[in-house]
Tab-separated table of N, CA, C and O in Angstrom:
chain	number	residue	atom	x	y	z
V	138	UNK	N	92.258	116.550	106.543
V	138	UNK	CA	93.524	115.872	106.393
V	138	UNK	C	93.756	116.098	104.793
V	138	UNK	O	92.967	116.335	103.946
V	139	UNK	N	95.076	116.361	104.526
V	139	UNK	CA	95.598	116.566	103.140
V	139	UNK	C	96.586	115.424	102.779
V	139	UNK	O	97.542	115.134	103.600
V	140	UNK	N	96.301	114.872	101.675
V	140	UNK	CA	97.302	113.832	101.099
V	140	UNK	C	97.809	114.207	99.691
V	140	UNK	O	96.874	114.457	98.770
V	141	UNK	N	99.085	114.506	99.607
V	141	UNK	CA	99.658	114.955	98.380
V	141	UNK	C	100.527	113.762	97.794
V	141	UNK	O	101.119	112.990	98.592
V	142	UNK	N	100.550	113.531	96.553
V	142	UNK	CA	101.332	112.508	95.921
V	142	UNK	C	102.544	113.085	95.079
V	142	UNK	O	102.322	114.057	94.291
V	143	UNK	N	103.619	112.470	95.316
V	143	UNK	CA	104.837	112.989	94.778
V	143	UNK	C	105.524	111.791	94.099
V	143	UNK	O	105.969	110.900	94.885
V	144	UNK	N	105.696	111.861	92.801
V	144	UNK	CA	106.354	110.717	92.026
V	144	UNK	C	107.777	111.038	91.874
V	144	UNK	O	108.087	112.175	91.461
V	145	UNK	N	108.633	109.960	92.146
V	145	UNK	CA	110.098	110.233	91.883
V	145	UNK	C	110.509	109.003	91.040
V	145	UNK	O	109.736	107.991	90.705
V	146	UNK	N	111.859	108.853	90.665
V	146	UNK	CA	112.323	107.674	89.905
V	146	UNK	C	112.331	106.527	90.700
V	146	UNK	O	112.110	105.439	90.236
V	147	UNK	N	112.598	106.538	92.236
V	147	UNK	CA	112.831	105.385	92.861
V	147	UNK	C	111.650	105.204	93.850
V	147	UNK	O	111.690	104.111	94.478
V	148	UNK	N	110.927	106.173	94.114
V	148	UNK	CA	109.805	106.180	95.163
V	148	UNK	C	108.847	107.027	94.706
V	148	UNK	O	108.913	107.998	94.054
V	149	UNK	N	107.533	106.515	95.332
V	149	UNK	CA	106.345	107.278	95.241
V	149	UNK	C	106.121	107.813	96.828
V	149	UNK	O	106.150	106.960	97.631
V	150	UNK	N	105.868	109.211	96.964
V	150	UNK	CA	105.653	109.393	98.265
V	150	UNK	C	104.243	110.020	98.537
V	150	UNK	O	103.690	110.723	97.549
V	151	UNK	N	103.582	109.584	99.500
V	151	UNK	CA	102.314	110.175	100.027
V	151	UNK	C	102.596	111.067	101.134
V	151	UNK	O	103.146	110.724	102.182
V	152	UNK	N	102.285	112.302	101.075
V	152	UNK	CA	102.610	113.438	102.111
V	152	UNK	C	101.283	113.582	102.750
V	152	UNK	O	100.326	113.931	102.220
V	153	UNK	N	101.224	113.267	104.025
V	153	UNK	CA	99.998	113.383	104.932
V	153	UNK	C	100.175	114.431	105.964
V	153	UNK	O	101.156	114.405	106.632
V	154	UNK	N	99.193	115.188	105.967
V	154	UNK	CA	99.214	116.394	106.879
V	154	UNK	C	97.745	116.420	107.579
V	154	UNK	O	96.708	116.220	106.846
V	155	UNK	N	97.824	116.809	108.833
V	155	UNK	CA	96.344	116.838	109.505
V	155	UNK	C	96.080	116.062	110.615
V	155	UNK	O	96.994	115.300	111.117
V	156	UNK	N	94.773	115.628	110.721
V	156	UNK	CA	94.444	114.761	111.799
V	156	UNK	C	94.025	113.315	111.119
V	156	UNK	O	93.297	113.244	110.082
V	157	UNK	N	94.672	112.293	111.738
V	157	UNK	CA	94.446	110.901	111.239
V	157	UNK	C	93.306	110.355	112.175
V	157	UNK	O	93.582	109.648	113.022
V	158	UNK	N	92.074	110.767	111.840
V	158	UNK	CA	90.867	110.253	112.629
V	158	UNK	C	89.907	109.650	111.537
V	158	UNK	O	90.052	109.981	110.427
V	159	UNK	N	88.949	109.069	112.013
V	159	UNK	CA	87.846	108.635	111.151
V	159	UNK	C	87.116	109.913	110.662
V	159	UNK	O	87.020	110.760	111.225
V	160	UNK	N	86.733	110.018	109.333
V	160	UNK	CA	86.879	108.953	108.187
V	160	UNK	C	88.172	109.199	107.568
V	160	UNK	O	88.388	108.498	106.457
V	161	UNK	N	89.086	109.875	107.906
V	161	UNK	CA	90.398	110.175	107.121
V	161	UNK	C	91.236	108.935	107.133
V	161	UNK	O	92.081	108.801	106.191
V	162	UNK	N	91.230	108.196	108.237
V	162	UNK	CA	91.911	107.001	108.230
V	162	UNK	C	91.665	106.038	106.964
V	162	UNK	O	92.508	105.443	106.263
V	163	UNK	N	90.417	105.926	106.642
V	163	UNK	CA	89.911	105.111	105.605
V	163	UNK	C	90.512	105.709	104.215
V	163	UNK	O	90.757	105.247	103.273
V	164	UNK	N	90.564	106.987	104.185
V	164	UNK	CA	91.001	107.839	103.142
V	164	UNK	C	92.546	107.562	102.877
V	164	UNK	O	93.009	107.369	101.776
V	165	UNK	N	93.328	107.293	103.967
V	165	UNK	CA	94.570	107.225	103.828
V	165	UNK	C	94.825	105.720	103.321
V	165	UNK	O	95.695	105.470	102.474
V	166	UNK	N	94.098	104.826	103.785
V	166	UNK	CA	94.117	103.503	103.245
V	166	UNK	C	93.872	103.391	101.822
V	166	UNK	O	94.582	102.720	101.114
V	167	UNK	N	92.857	104.112	101.302
V	167	UNK	CA	92.562	104.048	99.995
V	167	UNK	C	93.608	104.731	99.225
V	167	UNK	O	93.892	104.195	97.993
V	168	UNK	N	94.084	105.918	99.533
V	168	UNK	CA	95.186	106.547	98.980
V	168	UNK	C	96.404	105.560	98.805
V	168	UNK	O	97.080	105.764	97.558
V	169	UNK	N	96.690	104.938	99.766
V	169	UNK	CA	97.902	103.923	99.736
V	169	UNK	C	97.627	102.893	98.733
V	169	UNK	O	98.472	102.505	97.874
V	170	UNK	N	96.385	102.316	98.770
V	170	UNK	CA	96.030	101.287	97.742
V	170	UNK	C	96.060	101.659	96.356
V	170	UNK	O	96.656	101.080	95.500
V	171	UNK	N	95.623	102.962	96.152
V	171	UNK	CA	95.653	103.464	94.738
V	171	UNK	C	97.179	103.876	94.414
V	171	UNK	O	97.509	103.641	93.191
V	172	UNK	N	97.829	104.213	95.177
V	172	UNK	CA	99.366	104.563	95.008
V	172	UNK	C	100.116	103.270	94.792
V	172	UNK	O	101.080	103.316	93.990
V	173	UNK	N	99.800	102.169	95.342
V	173	UNK	CA	100.576	100.934	95.132
V	173	UNK	C	100.163	100.231	93.873
V	173	UNK	O	100.979	99.428	93.327
V	174	UNK	N	99.073	100.607	93.329
V	174	UNK	CA	98.581	100.075	92.103
V	174	UNK	C	99.683	100.003	91.003
V	174	UNK	O	99.736	99.008	90.211
V	175	UNK	N	100.343	101.067	90.713
V	175	UNK	CA	101.236	101.246	89.513
V	175	UNK	C	102.658	101.676	89.917
V	175	UNK	O	103.050	102.695	89.365
V	176	UNK	N	103.114	101.058	90.880
V	176	UNK	CA	104.549	101.554	91.438
V	176	UNK	C	105.608	101.336	90.368
V	176	UNK	O	106.602	102.132	90.334
V	177	UNK	N	105.605	100.257	89.589
V	177	UNK	CA	106.557	99.961	88.751
V	177	UNK	C	107.908	99.721	89.219
V	177	UNK	O	108.878	100.355	88.876
V	178	UNK	N	107.951	98.937	90.405
V	178	UNK	CA	109.259	98.633	91.051
V	178	UNK	C	109.633	99.765	92.015
V	178	UNK	O	110.718	99.477	92.602
V	179	UNK	N	109.050	100.869	92.119
V	179	UNK	CA	109.367	101.771	93.118
V	179	UNK	C	108.713	101.599	94.427
V	179	UNK	O	107.845	100.747	94.608
V	180	UNK	N	109.485	102.094	95.459
V	180	UNK	CA	108.906	102.072	96.882
V	180	UNK	C	107.902	103.037	97.045
V	180	UNK	O	107.792	104.035	96.636
V	181	UNK	N	106.995	102.703	98.106
V	181	UNK	CA	105.894	103.600	98.523
V	181	UNK	C	106.323	103.949	99.786
V	181	UNK	O	106.606	103.368	100.750
V	182	UNK	N	106.359	105.360	99.974
V	182	UNK	CA	106.700	105.994	101.356
V	182	UNK	C	105.701	106.948	101.678
V	182	UNK	O	105.277	107.723	100.971
V	183	UNK	N	105.205	106.773	102.857
V	183	UNK	CA	104.156	107.738	103.569
V	183	UNK	C	105.006	108.621	104.487
V	183	UNK	O	105.691	108.198	105.362
V	184	UNK	N	104.985	109.971	104.112
V	184	UNK	CA	105.598	110.988	104.788
V	184	UNK	C	104.548	111.770	105.719
V	184	UNK	O	103.751	112.396	105.211
V	185	UNK	N	104.604	111.465	107.009
V	185	UNK	CA	103.754	112.171	107.996
V	185	UNK	C	104.310	113.519	108.430
V	185	UNK	O	105.352	113.568	109.076
V	186	UNK	N	103.699	114.522	108.009
V	186	UNK	CA	104.001	115.799	108.468
V	186	UNK	C	102.995	116.644	109.107
V	186	UNK	O	101.621	116.621	108.751
V	187	UNK	N	103.144	117.127	110.199
V	187	UNK	CA	102.309	117.859	111.057
V	187	UNK	C	100.915	117.068	111.299
V	187	UNK	O	99.718	117.644	111.216
V	188	UNK	N	101.160	115.735	111.543
V	188	UNK	CA	99.930	115.020	111.988
V	188	UNK	C	99.894	114.966	113.548
V	188	UNK	O	100.878	114.477	114.089
V	189	UNK	N	98.914	115.357	113.982
V	189	UNK	CA	98.801	115.400	115.461
V	189	UNK	C	97.815	114.459	116.188
V	189	UNK	O	98.503	113.548	116.694
V	190	UNK	N	96.531	114.520	116.091
V	190	UNK	CA	95.770	113.373	116.751
V	190	UNK	C	95.775	112.145	115.927
V	190	UNK	O	95.619	112.310	114.724
V	191	UNK	N	95.826	110.995	116.666
V	191	UNK	CA	95.611	109.768	116.031
V	191	UNK	C	94.428	109.088	116.671
V	191	UNK	O	94.507	108.932	117.927
V	192	UNK	N	93.491	108.738	115.898
V	192	UNK	CA	92.345	107.923	116.588
V	192	UNK	C	92.694	106.498	116.445
V	192	UNK	O	93.682	106.110	116.033
V	193	UNK	N	92.063	105.587	117.178
V	193	UNK	CA	92.280	104.219	117.225
V	193	UNK	C	92.294	103.646	115.776
V	193	UNK	O	93.076	102.806	115.397
V	194	UNK	N	91.342	104.198	115.001
V	194	UNK	CA	91.057	103.703	113.680
V	194	UNK	C	92.228	104.187	112.787
V	194	UNK	O	92.973	103.463	112.007
V	195	UNK	N	92.900	105.336	113.072
V	195	UNK	CA	94.093	105.785	112.338
V	195	UNK	C	95.266	105.078	112.716
V	195	UNK	O	95.983	104.559	111.798
V	196	UNK	N	95.426	104.665	113.931
V	196	UNK	CA	96.534	103.813	114.343
V	196	UNK	C	96.494	102.431	113.747
V	196	UNK	O	97.424	101.862	113.184
V	197	UNK	N	95.206	101.891	113.679
V	197	UNK	CA	94.924	100.589	113.181
V	197	UNK	C	95.437	100.580	111.639
V	197	UNK	O	95.959	99.615	111.088
V	198	UNK	N	94.986	101.509	110.979
V	198	UNK	CA	95.360	101.617	109.538
V	198	UNK	C	96.948	101.764	109.338
V	198	UNK	O	97.451	101.070	108.457
V	199	UNK	N	97.540	102.480	110.117
V	199	UNK	CA	99.043	102.512	110.063
V	199	UNK	C	99.629	101.206	110.353
V	199	UNK	O	100.543	100.764	109.595
V	200	UNK	N	99.187	100.509	111.307
V	200	UNK	CA	99.763	99.086	111.514
V	200	UNK	C	99.400	98.240	110.409
V	200	UNK	O	100.390	97.481	109.948
V	201	UNK	N	98.298	98.333	109.762
V	201	UNK	CA	97.878	97.503	108.554
V	201	UNK	C	98.962	97.825	107.473
V	201	UNK	O	99.371	96.923	106.800
V	202	UNK	N	99.216	99.107	107.175
V	202	UNK	CA	99.935	99.387	106.108
V	202	UNK	C	101.519	99.066	106.333
V	202	UNK	O	102.212	98.716	105.395
V	203	UNK	N	101.997	99.219	107.687
V	203	UNK	CA	103.303	98.766	107.944
V	203	UNK	C	103.474	97.056	107.744
V	203	UNK	O	104.354	96.870	107.018
V	204	UNK	N	102.352	96.372	108.095
V	204	UNK	CA	102.474	95.036	107.755
V	204	UNK	C	102.308	94.688	106.275
V	204	UNK	O	102.771	93.667	105.909
V	205	UNK	N	101.800	95.641	105.415
V	205	UNK	CA	101.701	95.373	103.996
V	205	UNK	C	102.979	95.966	103.287
V	205	UNK	O	103.120	95.784	102.039
V	206	UNK	N	103.971	96.367	104.088
V	206	UNK	CA	105.391	96.655	103.513
V	206	UNK	C	105.401	98.237	103.211
V	206	UNK	O	106.421	98.536	102.731
V	207	UNK	N	104.582	98.880	103.602
V	207	UNK	CA	104.645	100.505	103.224
V	207	UNK	C	105.631	100.970	104.375
V	207	UNK	O	105.507	100.767	105.426
V	208	UNK	N	106.494	101.989	103.943
V	208	UNK	CA	107.445	102.523	104.621
V	208	UNK	C	106.999	103.905	104.988
V	208	UNK	O	106.291	104.587	104.300
V	209	UNK	N	107.275	104.315	106.336
V	209	UNK	CA	106.960	105.595	106.963
V	209	UNK	C	108.076	106.404	107.247
V	209	UNK	O	109.082	105.955	107.571
V	210	UNK	N	107.881	107.749	107.067
V	210	UNK	CA	108.744	108.787	107.495
V	210	UNK	C	107.985	109.895	108.173
V	210	UNK	O	106.955	110.164	107.746
V	211	UNK	N	108.483	110.424	109.334
V	211	UNK	CA	107.754	111.416	109.939
V	211	UNK	C	108.505	112.461	110.424
V	211	UNK	O	109.853	112.391	110.482
V	212	UNK	N	107.936	113.641	110.739
V	212	UNK	CA	108.510	114.737	111.349
V	212	UNK	C	107.738	115.100	112.682
V	212	UNK	O	106.546	114.831	112.852
V	213	UNK	N	108.356	115.649	113.499
V	213	UNK	CA	107.949	115.852	114.984
V	213	UNK	C	108.137	114.772	115.952
V	213	UNK	O	108.108	113.651	115.493
V	214	UNK	N	108.352	115.202	117.083
V	214	UNK	CA	108.590	114.175	118.200
V	214	UNK	C	107.430	113.344	118.492
V	214	UNK	O	107.743	112.181	118.562
V	215	UNK	N	106.190	113.902	118.587
V	215	UNK	CA	105.024	113.153	118.977
V	215	UNK	C	104.788	112.210	117.825
V	215	UNK	O	104.648	110.870	118.132
V	216	UNK	N	104.690	112.562	116.571
V	216	UNK	CA	104.533	111.654	115.452
V	216	UNK	C	105.569	110.524	115.567
V	216	UNK	O	105.222	109.362	115.274
V	217	UNK	N	106.814	110.779	115.645
V	217	UNK	CA	107.772	109.825	115.755
V	217	UNK	C	107.640	108.947	116.697
V	217	UNK	O	107.752	107.765	116.684
V	218	UNK	N	107.191	109.335	117.930
V	218	UNK	CA	106.956	108.428	119.106
V	218	UNK	C	105.865	107.531	118.639
V	218	UNK	O	105.816	106.239	119.073
V	219	UNK	N	104.741	107.971	118.367
V	219	UNK	CA	103.520	107.187	117.883
V	219	UNK	C	103.851	106.287	116.839
V	219	UNK	O	103.573	105.032	116.887
V	220	UNK	N	104.611	106.495	115.802
V	220	UNK	CA	105.075	105.746	114.786
V	220	UNK	C	105.920	104.512	115.287
V	220	UNK	O	105.820	103.368	114.867
V	221	UNK	N	106.930	104.842	116.184
V	221	UNK	CA	107.724	103.737	116.750
V	221	UNK	C	106.800	102.805	117.577
V	221	UNK	O	107.051	101.571	117.413
V	222	UNK	N	105.863	103.336	118.189
V	222	UNK	CA	105.025	102.374	119.017
V	222	UNK	C	104.300	101.448	118.231
V	222	UNK	O	104.076	100.365	118.244
V	223	UNK	N	103.669	102.113	117.023
V	223	UNK	CA	102.920	101.370	116.081
V	223	UNK	C	103.695	100.273	115.263
V	223	UNK	O	103.173	99.386	115.013
V	224	UNK	N	105.002	100.722	115.026
V	224	UNK	CA	105.733	99.731	114.465
V	224	UNK	C	106.084	98.363	115.240
V	224	UNK	O	106.190	97.372	114.804
V	225	UNK	N	106.337	98.721	116.477
V	225	UNK	CA	106.444	97.559	117.518
V	225	UNK	C	105.139	96.811	117.623
V	225	UNK	O	105.308	95.525	117.678
V	226	UNK	N	104.055	97.470	117.558
V	226	UNK	CA	102.819	96.825	117.551
V	226	UNK	C	102.602	95.894	116.271
V	226	UNK	O	102.228	94.627	116.255
V	227	UNK	N	102.990	96.388	115.120
V	227	UNK	CA	102.976	95.752	113.918
V	227	UNK	C	103.760	94.480	113.911
V	227	UNK	O	103.455	93.393	113.441
V	228	UNK	N	105.096	94.614	114.332
V	228	UNK	CA	106.073	93.510	114.409
V	228	UNK	C	105.480	92.464	115.410
V	228	UNK	O	105.671	91.275	115.081
V	229	UNK	N	104.895	92.834	116.479
V	229	UNK	CA	104.246	91.892	117.449
V	229	UNK	C	103.146	90.973	116.814
V	229	UNK	O	103.034	89.829	116.741
V	230	UNK	N	102.272	91.740	116.065
V	230	UNK	CA	101.229	91.019	115.354
V	230	UNK	C	101.654	90.147	114.334
V	230	UNK	O	101.124	89.121	114.084
V	231	UNK	N	102.710	90.632	113.582
V	231	UNK	CA	103.143	89.761	112.578
V	231	UNK	C	103.779	88.435	113.015
V	231	UNK	O	103.613	87.419	112.524
V	232	UNK	N	104.589	88.619	114.236
V	232	UNK	CA	105.188	87.395	114.848
V	232	UNK	C	104.081	86.505	115.281
V	232	UNK	O	104.210	85.267	115.112
V	233	UNK	N	102.878	86.893	115.802
V	233	UNK	CA	101.878	86.188	116.289
V	233	UNK	C	101.129	85.362	115.054
V	233	UNK	O	100.765	84.286	115.327
V	234	UNK	N	101.049	86.170	114.093
V	234	UNK	CA	100.296	85.290	112.880
V	234	UNK	C	101.220	84.357	112.301
V	234	UNK	O	100.732	83.541	111.381
V	235	UNK	N	102.681	84.552	112.390
V	235	UNK	CA	103.517	83.457	111.620
V	235	UNK	C	103.681	82.159	112.474
V	235	UNK	O	104.127	81.251	111.984
V	236	UNK	N	103.229	82.385	113.758
V	236	UNK	CA	103.369	81.067	114.413
V	236	UNK	C	102.342	79.980	114.122
V	236	UNK	O	101.418	79.822	113.376
């Protein structure tokens, strides 16, 4: 997996490419934590490019990041489908914890 950091005036982007499986899922979590450390009011956006397989651990990390307020953008029909499903899962989990 490859993670690139792109800083802009209004947002910081992490561009993710490759396989989101263990141990790379933990690497994505760590990269997001490091990127969030000094945002200075900017948004953090994770851009998923050419990410094909997702392990359960990878999906769990994405749900965790969505719940933490990280925004995602993706390319590809499969990745978009997986991200929509994980966003619904994150919203369900968030509603359950708010009760």
